[in-house]
mmCIF file of C-alpha atoms in Angstrom:
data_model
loop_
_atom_site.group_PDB
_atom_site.id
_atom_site.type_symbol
_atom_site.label_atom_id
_atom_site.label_comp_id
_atom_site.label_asym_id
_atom_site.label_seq_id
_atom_site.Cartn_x
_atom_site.Cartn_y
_atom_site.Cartn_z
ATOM 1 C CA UNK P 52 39.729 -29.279 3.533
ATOM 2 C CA UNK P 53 37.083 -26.500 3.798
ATOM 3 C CA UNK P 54 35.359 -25.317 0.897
ATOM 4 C CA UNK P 55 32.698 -22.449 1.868
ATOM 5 C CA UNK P 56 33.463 -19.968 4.344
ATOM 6 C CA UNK P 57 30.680 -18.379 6.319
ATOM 7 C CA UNK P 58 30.298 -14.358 6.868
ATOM 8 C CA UNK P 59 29.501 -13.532 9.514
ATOM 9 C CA UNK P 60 30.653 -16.114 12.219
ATOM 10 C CA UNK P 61 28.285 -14.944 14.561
ATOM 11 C CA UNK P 62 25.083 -13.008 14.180
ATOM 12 C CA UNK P 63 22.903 -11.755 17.018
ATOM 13 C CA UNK P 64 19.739 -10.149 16.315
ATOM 14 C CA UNK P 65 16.416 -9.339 17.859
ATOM 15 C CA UNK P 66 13.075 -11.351 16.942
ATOM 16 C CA UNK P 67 11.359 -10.015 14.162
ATOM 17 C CA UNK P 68 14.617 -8.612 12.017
ATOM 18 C CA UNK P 69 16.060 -10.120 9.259
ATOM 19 C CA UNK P 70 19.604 -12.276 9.251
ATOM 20 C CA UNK P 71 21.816 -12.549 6.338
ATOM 21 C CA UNK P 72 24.541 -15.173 5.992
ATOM 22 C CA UNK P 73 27.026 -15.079 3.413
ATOM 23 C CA UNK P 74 29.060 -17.824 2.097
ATOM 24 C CA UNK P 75 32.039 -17.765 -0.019
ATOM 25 C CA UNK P 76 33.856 -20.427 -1.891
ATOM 26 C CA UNK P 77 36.858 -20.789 -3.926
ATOM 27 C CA UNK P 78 36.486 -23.632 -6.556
ATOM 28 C CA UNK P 79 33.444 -24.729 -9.098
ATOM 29 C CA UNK P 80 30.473 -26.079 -8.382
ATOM 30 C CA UNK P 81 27.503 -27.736 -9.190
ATOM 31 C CA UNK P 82 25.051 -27.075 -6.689
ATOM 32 C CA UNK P 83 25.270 -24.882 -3.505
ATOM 33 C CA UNK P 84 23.319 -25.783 -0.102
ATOM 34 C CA UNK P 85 22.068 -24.375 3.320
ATOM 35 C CA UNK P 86 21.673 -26.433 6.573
ATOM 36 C CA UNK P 87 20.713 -25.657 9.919
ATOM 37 C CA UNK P 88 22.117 -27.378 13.417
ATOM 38 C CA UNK P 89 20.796 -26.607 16.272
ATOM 39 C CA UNK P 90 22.803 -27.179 19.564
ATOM 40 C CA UNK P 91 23.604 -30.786 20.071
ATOM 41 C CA UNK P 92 21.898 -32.072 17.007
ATOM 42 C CA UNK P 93 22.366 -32.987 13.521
ATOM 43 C CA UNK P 94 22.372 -31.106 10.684
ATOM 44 C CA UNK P 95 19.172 -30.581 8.608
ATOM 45 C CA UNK P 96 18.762 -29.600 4.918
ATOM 46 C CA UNK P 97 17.078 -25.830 3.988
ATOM 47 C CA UNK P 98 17.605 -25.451 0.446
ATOM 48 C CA UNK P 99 19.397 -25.957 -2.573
ATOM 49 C CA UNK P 100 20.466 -23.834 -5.525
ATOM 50 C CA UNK P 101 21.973 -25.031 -8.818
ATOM 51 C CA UNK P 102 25.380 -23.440 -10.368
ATOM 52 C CA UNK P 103 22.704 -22.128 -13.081
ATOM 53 C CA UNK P 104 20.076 -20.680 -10.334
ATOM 54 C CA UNK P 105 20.390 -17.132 -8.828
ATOM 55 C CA UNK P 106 17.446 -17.275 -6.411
ATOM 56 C CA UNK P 107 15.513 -18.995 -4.927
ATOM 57 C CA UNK P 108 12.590 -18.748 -1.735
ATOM 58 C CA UNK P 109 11.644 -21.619 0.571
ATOM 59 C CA UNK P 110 9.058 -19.860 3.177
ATOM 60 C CA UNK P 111 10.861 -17.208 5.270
ATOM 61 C CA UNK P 112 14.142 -17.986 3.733
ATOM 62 C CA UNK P 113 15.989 -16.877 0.232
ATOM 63 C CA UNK P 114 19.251 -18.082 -1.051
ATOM 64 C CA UNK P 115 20.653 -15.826 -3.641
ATOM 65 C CA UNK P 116 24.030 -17.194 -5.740
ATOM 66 C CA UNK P 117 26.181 -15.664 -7.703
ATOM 67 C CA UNK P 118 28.774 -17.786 -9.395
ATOM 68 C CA UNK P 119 31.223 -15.249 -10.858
ATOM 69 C CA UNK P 120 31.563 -13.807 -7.209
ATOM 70 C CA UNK P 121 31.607 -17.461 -5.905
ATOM 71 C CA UNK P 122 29.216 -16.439 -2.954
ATOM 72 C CA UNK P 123 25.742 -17.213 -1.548
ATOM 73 C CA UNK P 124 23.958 -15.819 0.959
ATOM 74 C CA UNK P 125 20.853 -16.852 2.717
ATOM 75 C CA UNK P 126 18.207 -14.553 4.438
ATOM 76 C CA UNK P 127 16.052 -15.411 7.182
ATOM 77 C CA UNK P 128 13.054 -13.038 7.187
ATOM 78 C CA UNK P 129 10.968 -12.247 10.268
ATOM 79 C CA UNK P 130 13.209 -14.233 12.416
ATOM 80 C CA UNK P 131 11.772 -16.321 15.373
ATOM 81 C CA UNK P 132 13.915 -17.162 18.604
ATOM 82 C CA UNK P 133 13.283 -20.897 17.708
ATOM 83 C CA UNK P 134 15.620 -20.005 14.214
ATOM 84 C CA UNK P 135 18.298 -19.862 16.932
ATOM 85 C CA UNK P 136 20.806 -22.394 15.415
ATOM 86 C CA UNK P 137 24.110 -22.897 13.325
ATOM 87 C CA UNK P 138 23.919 -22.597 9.417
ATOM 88 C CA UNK P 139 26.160 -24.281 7.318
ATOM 89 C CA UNK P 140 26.746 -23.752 3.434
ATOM 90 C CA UNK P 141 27.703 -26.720 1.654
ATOM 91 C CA UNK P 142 29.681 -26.961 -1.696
ATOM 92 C CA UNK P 143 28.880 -29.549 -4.206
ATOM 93 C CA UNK P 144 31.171 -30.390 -7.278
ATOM 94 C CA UNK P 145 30.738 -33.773 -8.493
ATOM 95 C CA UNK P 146 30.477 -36.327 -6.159
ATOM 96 C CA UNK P 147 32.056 -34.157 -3.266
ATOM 97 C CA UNK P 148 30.828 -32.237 -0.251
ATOM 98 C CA UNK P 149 32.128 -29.871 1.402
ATOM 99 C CA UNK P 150 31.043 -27.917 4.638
ATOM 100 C CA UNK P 151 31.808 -23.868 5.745
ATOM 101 C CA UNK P 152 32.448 -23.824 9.359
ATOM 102 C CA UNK P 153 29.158 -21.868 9.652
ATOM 103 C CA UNK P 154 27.438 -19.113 11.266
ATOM 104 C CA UNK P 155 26.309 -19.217 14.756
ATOM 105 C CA UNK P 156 22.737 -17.194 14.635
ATOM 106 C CA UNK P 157 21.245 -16.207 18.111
ATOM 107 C CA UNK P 158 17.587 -14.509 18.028
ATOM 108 C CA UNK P 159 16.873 -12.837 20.909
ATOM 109 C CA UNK P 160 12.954 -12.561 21.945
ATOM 110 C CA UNK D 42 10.816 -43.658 12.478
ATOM 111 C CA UNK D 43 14.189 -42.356 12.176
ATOM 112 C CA UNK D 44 15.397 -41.886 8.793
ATOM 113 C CA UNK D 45 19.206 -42.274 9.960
ATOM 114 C CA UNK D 46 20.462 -43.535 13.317
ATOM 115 C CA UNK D 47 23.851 -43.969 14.995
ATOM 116 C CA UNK D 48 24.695 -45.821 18.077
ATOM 117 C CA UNK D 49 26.323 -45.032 20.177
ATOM 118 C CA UNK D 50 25.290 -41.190 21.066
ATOM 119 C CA UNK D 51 27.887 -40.684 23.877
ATOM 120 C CA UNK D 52 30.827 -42.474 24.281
ATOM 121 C CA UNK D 53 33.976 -42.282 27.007
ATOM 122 C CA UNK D 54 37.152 -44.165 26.489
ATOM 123 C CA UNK D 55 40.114 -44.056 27.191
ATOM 124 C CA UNK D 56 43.303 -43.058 24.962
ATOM 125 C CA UNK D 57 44.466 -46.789 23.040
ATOM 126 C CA UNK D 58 41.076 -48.406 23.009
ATOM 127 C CA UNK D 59 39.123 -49.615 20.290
ATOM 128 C CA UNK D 60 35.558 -48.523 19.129
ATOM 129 C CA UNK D 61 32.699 -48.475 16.969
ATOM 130 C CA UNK D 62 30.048 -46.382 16.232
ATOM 131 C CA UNK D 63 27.465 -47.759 14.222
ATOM 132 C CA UNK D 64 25.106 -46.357 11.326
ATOM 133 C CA UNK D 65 21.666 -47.033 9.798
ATOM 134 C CA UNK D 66 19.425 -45.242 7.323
ATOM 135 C CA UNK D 67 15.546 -47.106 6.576
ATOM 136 C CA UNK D 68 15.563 -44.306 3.765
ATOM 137 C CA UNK D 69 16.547 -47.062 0.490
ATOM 138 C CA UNK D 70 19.751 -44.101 -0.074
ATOM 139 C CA UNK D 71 22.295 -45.727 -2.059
ATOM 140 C CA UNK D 72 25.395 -43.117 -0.712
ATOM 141 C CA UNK D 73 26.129 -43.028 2.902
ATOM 142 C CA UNK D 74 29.442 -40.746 4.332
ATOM 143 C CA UNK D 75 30.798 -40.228 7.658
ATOM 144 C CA UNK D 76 31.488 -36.706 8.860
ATOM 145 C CA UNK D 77 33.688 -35.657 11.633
ATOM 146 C CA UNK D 78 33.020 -32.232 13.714
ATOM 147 C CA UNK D 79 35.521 -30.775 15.651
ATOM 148 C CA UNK D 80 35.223 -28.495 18.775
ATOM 149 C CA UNK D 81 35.117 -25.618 16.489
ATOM 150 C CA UNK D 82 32.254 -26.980 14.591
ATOM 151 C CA UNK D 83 34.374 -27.627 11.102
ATOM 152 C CA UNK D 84 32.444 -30.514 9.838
ATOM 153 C CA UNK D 85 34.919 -32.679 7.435
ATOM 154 C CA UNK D 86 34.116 -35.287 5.221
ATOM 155 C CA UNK D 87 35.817 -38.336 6.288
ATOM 156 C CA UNK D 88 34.268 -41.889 4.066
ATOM 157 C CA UNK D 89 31.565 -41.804 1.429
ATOM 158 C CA UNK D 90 30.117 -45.314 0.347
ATOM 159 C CA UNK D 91 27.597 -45.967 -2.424
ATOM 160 C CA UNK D 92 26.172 -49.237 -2.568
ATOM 161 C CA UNK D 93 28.868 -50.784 -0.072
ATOM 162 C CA UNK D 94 31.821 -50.151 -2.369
ATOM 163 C CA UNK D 95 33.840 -46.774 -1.041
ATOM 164 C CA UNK D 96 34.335 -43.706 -3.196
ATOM 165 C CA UNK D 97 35.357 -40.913 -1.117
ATOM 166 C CA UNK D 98 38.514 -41.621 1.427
ATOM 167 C CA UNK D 99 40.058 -38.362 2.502
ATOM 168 C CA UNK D 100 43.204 -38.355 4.671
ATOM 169 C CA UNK D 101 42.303 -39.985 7.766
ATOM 170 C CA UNK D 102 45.064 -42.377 9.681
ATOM 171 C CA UNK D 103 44.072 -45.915 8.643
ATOM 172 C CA UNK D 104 43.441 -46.209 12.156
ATOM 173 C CA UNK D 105 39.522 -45.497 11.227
ATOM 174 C CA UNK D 106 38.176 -48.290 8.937
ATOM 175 C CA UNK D 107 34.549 -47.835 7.779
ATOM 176 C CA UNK D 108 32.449 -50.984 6.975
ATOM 177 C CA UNK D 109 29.082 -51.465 4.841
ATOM 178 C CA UNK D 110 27.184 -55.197 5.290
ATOM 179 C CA UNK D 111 24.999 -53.441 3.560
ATOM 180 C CA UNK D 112 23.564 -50.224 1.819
ATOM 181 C CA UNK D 113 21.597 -49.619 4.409
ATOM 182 C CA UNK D 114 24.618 -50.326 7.354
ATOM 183 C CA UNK D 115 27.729 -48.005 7.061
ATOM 184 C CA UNK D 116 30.050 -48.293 10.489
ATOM 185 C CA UNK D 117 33.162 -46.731 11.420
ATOM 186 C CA UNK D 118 35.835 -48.261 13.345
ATOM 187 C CA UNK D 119 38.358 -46.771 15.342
ATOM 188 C CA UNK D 120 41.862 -48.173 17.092
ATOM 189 C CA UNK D 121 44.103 -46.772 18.891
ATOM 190 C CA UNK D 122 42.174 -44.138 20.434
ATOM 191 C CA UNK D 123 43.742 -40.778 20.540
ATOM 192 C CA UNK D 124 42.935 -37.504 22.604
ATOM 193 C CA UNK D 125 42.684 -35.813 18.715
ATOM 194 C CA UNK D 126 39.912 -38.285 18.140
ATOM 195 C CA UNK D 127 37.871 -36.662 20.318
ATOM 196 C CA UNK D 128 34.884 -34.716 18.302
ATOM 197 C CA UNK D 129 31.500 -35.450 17.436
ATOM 198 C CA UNK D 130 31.116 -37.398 14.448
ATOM 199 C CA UNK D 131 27.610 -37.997 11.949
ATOM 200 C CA UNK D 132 26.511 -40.426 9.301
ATOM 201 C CA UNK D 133 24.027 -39.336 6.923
ATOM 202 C CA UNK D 134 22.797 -40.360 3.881
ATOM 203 C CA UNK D 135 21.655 -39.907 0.211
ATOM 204 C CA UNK D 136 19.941 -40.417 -2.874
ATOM 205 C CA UNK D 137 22.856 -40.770 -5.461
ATOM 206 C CA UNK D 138 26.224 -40.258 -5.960
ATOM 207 C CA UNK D 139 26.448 -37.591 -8.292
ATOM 208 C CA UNK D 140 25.523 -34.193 -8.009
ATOM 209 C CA UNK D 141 24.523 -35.058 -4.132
ATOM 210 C CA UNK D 142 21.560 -33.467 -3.346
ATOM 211 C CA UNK D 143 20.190 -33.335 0.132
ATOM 212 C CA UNK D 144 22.146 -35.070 2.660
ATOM 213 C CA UNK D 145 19.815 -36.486 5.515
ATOM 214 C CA UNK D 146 21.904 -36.420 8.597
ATOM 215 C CA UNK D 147 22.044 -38.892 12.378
ATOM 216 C CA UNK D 148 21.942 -36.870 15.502
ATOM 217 C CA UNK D 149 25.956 -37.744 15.901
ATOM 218 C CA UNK D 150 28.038 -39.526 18.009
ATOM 219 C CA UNK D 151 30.262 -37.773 20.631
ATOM 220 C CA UNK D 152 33.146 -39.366 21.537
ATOM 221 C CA UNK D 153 35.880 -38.236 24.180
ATOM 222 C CA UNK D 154 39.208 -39.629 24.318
ATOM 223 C CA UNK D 155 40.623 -39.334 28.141
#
């Protein structure tokens, strides 16, 4: 079954602006991670946050978490067409995975 | 050198036939899982292996039957092809088995069902 859910499913924006993606989730976890897919492709890893991490910054991109809201959300600063993609949050607890159904991003040039 | 590959990266059958996919990471990752992506892009965790024994088996029909020769070699069988089957699926990869950290990810297989 799912775990995250992804807010919003899809996100147009022009190049230069910001895009926020917000994931929610229901149960514990231990760790909390971002991927990208772009069309026809596999999915590749952006960042991870620990269940004891609020922040945290990876070039143009910051994950925030908070765990008593059981939500993340990922910014995109400066946005390029090329960050035209699918994002996925992923749920860790354990030795378990578990994918969002993810947020279609379009950035128009 | 890619870190994890799958074979085939298209593949047409027809409903009732029998296939494999195959799966290969040259990145030493003890943990290797096969994920299943539907037309609506819901990725779901099908098999995780670490070190060829299996630890994860959600509910899929026991017509898919992952094997591992290997740490390195995780493949997924499928009989009795159905028109649900249809989807892309992906093998990826990683370090250890607890607390996964990054999963490294194959470009997927798409398979159609007719």
């Amino acid at each position: 079954s799912q775990q995250g859910e992804e807010d919003p499913q899809a996100l147009s924006i022009q190049e230069g602006e910001n895009a926020t993606m917000n994931c929610s989730y229901k149960t514990s976890i231990n760790n909390l991670q971002w991927y990208r897919q772009n069309s026809g492709r596999g999915l590749v890893h952006l960042i991870l946050i620990r269940s004891n991490e609020r922040e945290k910054h990876s070039g143009r991109l910051r994950v925030t978490l908070d765990t008593s809201k059981k939500s993340s959300s990922l910014l995109i600063t400066a946005s390029r067409a090329a960050d035209t993609a699918s994002y996925f949050c992923a749920t860790v607890l354990g030795n378990d995975m578990r994918f969002g159904a993810g947020t279609r991003l379009t950035v128009k040039p | 050198d890619t870190a994890v590959s799958q074979t085939p990266k298209y593949l047409v059958t027809q409903m009732g036939n029998d296939k494999s996919i195959k799966c290969e990471q040259n990145l030493g990752h003890d943990t290797m899982y096969w994920y299943k992506q539907d037309s609506k892009k819901f990725l779901k965790i099908m098999f995780s292996y670490n070190n060829k024994e299996l630890i994860i088996n959600e509910t899929v029909p026991n017509r898919f039957s992952p094997k591992s020769p290997d740490k390195a070699h995780l493949n997924l069988h499928i009989n009795s092809l159905e028109l649900g089957d249809s989807a892309v699926y992906f093998c990826a990869s990683s370090h250890g088995t607890s607390w996964p950290g990054e999963l490294f990810f194959g470009e997927g297989s798409r398979l159609t069902v007719l």
